[in-house]
Amino acid sequence: MQPVSPEIFRQTLESMHIPNIASATIRQIAALAARLREPLGEDFIHLEMGNPGLPPSAVGIEAEREALLDGVAGTYPNIAGIPQLKEAGSDFLRAFFDIDIPARCIVPTVGSMQGTFTLFLLMGQRIPGKDTILFLDPGFPAQHNQVKLLGLGHRSVDIYDCRGEALEARLEEACADGKVSAIIYSNPNNPAWTNLTDTEYRILARIAEKHDILIMEDNAYLGMDFRRRYGIPFREPYIPTIAKYTDRCILLVSASKIFSYAGQRISMVCFNPAAADREYKFMRDFYEMPTLIDAYIFGVLYCASSGTAHSAQYAFARMLRHAVEGKLDFVADTREYGRRAALAKKLFLDNGFHLVYALDGKEPISDGFFFTVGYPGMTGSELQSDLLRYGISAISLPSTGSRQEGLRICVSMLNTPESFERLGQRLSQFHRDHPVK
Amino acid sequence: MQPVSPEIFRQTLESMHIPNIASATIRQIAALAARLREPLGEDFIHLEMGNPGLPPSAVGIEAEREALLDGVAGTYPNIAGIPQLKEAGSDFLRAFFDIDIPARCIVPTVGSMQGTFTLFLLMGQRIPGKDTILFLDPGFPAQHNQVKLLGLGHRSVDIYDCRGEALEARLEEACADGKVSAIIYSNPNNPAWTNLTDTEYRILARIAEKHDILIMEDNAYLGMDFRRRYGIPFREPYIPTIAKYTDRCILLVSASKIFSYAGQRISMVCFNPAAADREYKFMRDFYEMPTLIDAYIFGVLYCASSGTAHSAQYAFARMLRHAVEGKLDFVADTREYGRRAALAKKLFLDNGFHLVYALDGKEPISDGFFFTVGYPGMTGSELQSDLLRYGISAISLPSTGSRQEGLRICVSMLNTPESFERLGQRLSQFHRDHPVK
């Protein structure tokens, strides 16, 4: 394989009106890779995409097809969610997190994208003057865009150099002026695949209580810290969650990755009851409904889409129920991502790369859906550009809110032995052509 | 039947924290009716709800079940829509409206609720200083809430006393200061079931061009002006639309009512190509994408939900395709609403009621999904309250943006001969107890 020449690479970027590759969206990078395929003469290795990459849950498909036969397409879904989903969601949280969130506090959304978008809107309203969202970065780029689109204040703490006890001072600094209404993070972290430690959860809880902040915990990759054997219902170890440390929290659980069900856009927002039932003057005046959860369901979600596709709710309910009953081991099913990550990491590390986010406390991070890499002497955008020339597409760390130089690597599309072989060859060629001084 | 006593009615209202019945939401009225069922001792007649009330399209269900078997649940849908849906949508608009909107300008949304919510957001951004939405009222209450939730300017023209040529001066007055970015209406009108006339379309087009306004045409009840035989593909008469009069328009076409498919939350936003491709400074600066349609799809819709349930897109595509091919006569199927409206109208008119919005030009309005009634000597909220006492629930005209005294009547739930019989008995009892002076 001949890498694409720097000249053709530059011309292609220009023709696509991408002035700065480091701030390009995932979609733009995918489109750029599609354009570069011809001069490369071979297919790209796509490490930028977060498609599930596993077959969707058969149980979900079966439930959804049955519901359609039953005629659910003909009637509006209850905006608060069908009872089966709310109840299965509550049991799921008890079975795998060991927490108690009642069915009434669980609300389906059109994927966690709608979940965070609509929650951010509400977080910007709940208390006058508190209109800022704080990100524990790196994070999911789209959530940053949501906050910008809603016109809310935006702050970011890059956890790279403040893990453990060091987190407290950094959060305190970001929250001291009282403007932060919510803190959001994903756990495992997209893209660093770090997992918060007990020390860090305690700090988050203290900060939330001290500054009247709600913690939004995005569990898109729930249970995928494969260092522990999570995912056996009602049995330890339970998956760590902020809900064990404070009641000022809202959890998001999406079917997209845990059940490989991204196509149907179904997720659930789970309010801690204390957070759900708290009354606000704003909610009373604006929505004529004083509690946060009523304002969310009947004020915001009703306006956003009048609920979530009826049949997809039945699918999600069935998948959650089967997981609770021990009939669907979603952690074992998604363990495949860990296997791919271990293989891919080795290929990168053998060819001069290093992990950017590497540890949780003193423990090496888990293998999973994503990891982060850097290369000596190269900035993130140099590395991203040069790997694209070698037929490997990935997004840069700065686009995830990280301040570090490097890339986000997603293993979901590495789904054949050949794709690993080709990745190894290209990284090796890249390494030969980019000797480390 | 004994009507609920005024005393119990008042106590129930108080216990539900409804200070003003005229501004209560549809959901609140439905909940109030549920509470009043016990003191009434009989089931309510629900005229407040807009559930389809017909079985969902079998063709859609079949397509959706097939797509699920094919595994579409496992991959993110293209945010711009699956090609089959975009192409079937384009052909559908040509077949029934006789207009030419290319597939690339058609985008699926999570129902037209997401369509209007996300479009309003964009309408508030496109030109600095133009941040107001003008409603041709009466209208769908939820759309008013959306504009309020987005913090945009809101204006309303009640068409009651400005039909025909009189519309121009009223629109001119509302738009003269240049702040109006978009005008929205539904046609047939929800709830008045009026239809715009040729004169009115010409005026709307002139105003749109004069003041650089985009017209958002909500076709939720497409073809349901049963005075003409619409709905035969590629044959006159074609359904009237603003798109024949100006290119400054965006059409919304939902599957909820025309295919009785509300449960799956699937709709399409159809941009006139000139509106889609127009470049804006704001879109370039904020989204790094200059055209309205790119900013909409990749900027707004991506943030709002990352697309629309994959299988529902296949359902909608197949239903549209069958309609285009003359195999699914959605106008004949929905004619049932016209039949119900004719019966229900007669019961109201025989018992002292009158139509509030009664004419299009000189022609009586069509029968359809909704109509509007008043009763001599009673305000809208008096009428709403007293009918509730008699076991009939409906929403008030002021909640739809109308300035008239009266109620919106929805016939979708009148689905048995017994329900008509019971409605007739209750209206007759109401009429006896409320003699017209």
GROMACS .gro file of N, CA and C in nm, chain A residues 121-122 124-128 279-292 295 300, chain B residues 148-149:
model
   75
  121LEU      N    1  -3.157   2.123   2.872
  121LEU     CA    2  -3.250   2.236   2.864
  121LEU      C    3  -3.308   2.265   3.002
  122LEU      N    4  -3.352   2.161   3.070
  122LEU     CA    5  -3.413   2.174   3.201
  122LEU      C    6  -3.310   2.219   3.307
  124GLY      N    7  -3.066   2.408   3.258
  124GLY     CA    8  -3.043   2.551   3.239
  124GLY      C    9  -3.153   2.638   3.297
  125GLN      N   10  -3.266   2.575   3.330
  125GLN     CA   11  -3.382   2.652   3.377
  125GLN      C   12  -3.404   2.645   3.527
  126ARG      N   13  -3.356   2.539   3.594
  126ARG     CA   14  -3.415   2.507   3.724
  126ARG      C   15  -3.392   2.612   3.832
  127ILE      N   16  -3.277   2.678   3.829
  127ILE     CA   17  -3.250   2.780   3.930
  127ILE      C   18  -3.191   2.903   3.862
  128PRO      N   19  -3.251   3.021   3.885
  128PRO     CA   20  -3.201   3.141   3.816
  128PRO      C   21  -3.051   3.162   3.845
  279GLU      N   22  -3.933   2.044   4.412
  279GLU     CA   23  -4.014   2.148   4.349
  279GLU      C   24  -3.929   2.271   4.324
  280TYR      N   25  -3.957   2.337   4.214
  280TYR     CA   26  -3.884   2.459   4.176
  280TYR      C   27  -3.984   2.568   4.144
  281LYS      N   28  -3.948   2.688   4.180
  281LYS     CA   29  -4.034   2.801   4.147
  281LYS      C   30  -4.047   2.816   3.995
  282PHE      N   31  -3.934   2.800   3.926
  282PHE     CA   32  -3.938   2.816   3.780
  282PHE      C   33  -4.036   2.717   3.717
  283MET      N   34  -4.029   2.591   3.761
  283MET     CA   35  -4.115   2.488   3.700
  283MET      C   36  -4.263   2.521   3.725
  284ARG      N   37  -4.293   2.570   3.844
  284ARG     CA   38  -4.431   2.606   3.876
  284ARG      C   39  -4.478   2.721   3.786
  285ASP      N   40  -4.394   2.824   3.775
  285ASP     CA   41  -4.434   2.943   3.699
  285ASP      C   42  -4.442   2.914   3.549
  286PHE      N   43  -4.342   2.841   3.497
  286PHE     CA   44  -4.330   2.828   3.352
  286PHE      C   45  -4.414   2.712   3.299
  287TYR      N   46  -4.405   2.597   3.364
  287TYR     CA   47  -4.475   2.478   3.315
  287TYR      C   48  -4.608   2.454   3.387
  288GLU      N   49  -4.634   2.532   3.491
  288GLU     CA   50  -4.749   2.509   3.579
  288GLU      C   51  -4.742   2.369   3.641
  289MET      N   52  -4.621   2.317   3.657
  289MET     CA   53  -4.599   2.187   3.723
  289MET      C   54  -4.474   2.204   3.808
  290PRO      N   55  -4.486   2.193   3.940
  290PRO     CA   56  -4.372   2.231   4.024
  290PRO      C   57  -4.255   2.135   4.026
  291THR      N   58  -4.277   2.004   4.005
  291THR     CA   59  -4.165   1.911   4.023
  291THR      C   60  -4.082   1.897   3.896
  292LEU      N   61  -3.955   1.862   3.919
  292LEU     CA   62  -3.862   1.849   3.807
  292LEU      C   63  -3.909   1.742   3.708
  295ALA      N   64  -4.219   1.851   3.499
  295ALA     CA   65  -4.178   1.950   3.400
  295ALA      C   66  -4.102   1.882   3.286
  300VAL      N   67  -4.112   1.931   2.876
  300VAL     CA   68  -4.003   1.926   2.779
  300VAL      C   69  -4.019   1.811   2.679
  585LYS      N   70  -4.265   2.892   2.312
  585LYS     CA   71  -4.241   2.947   2.446
  585LYS      C   72  -4.119   2.879   2.510
  586LEU      N   73  -4.112   2.747   2.497
  586LEU     CA   74  -4.002   2.672   2.558
  586LEU      C   75  -3.867   2.713   2.498
   0.00000   0.00000   0.00000
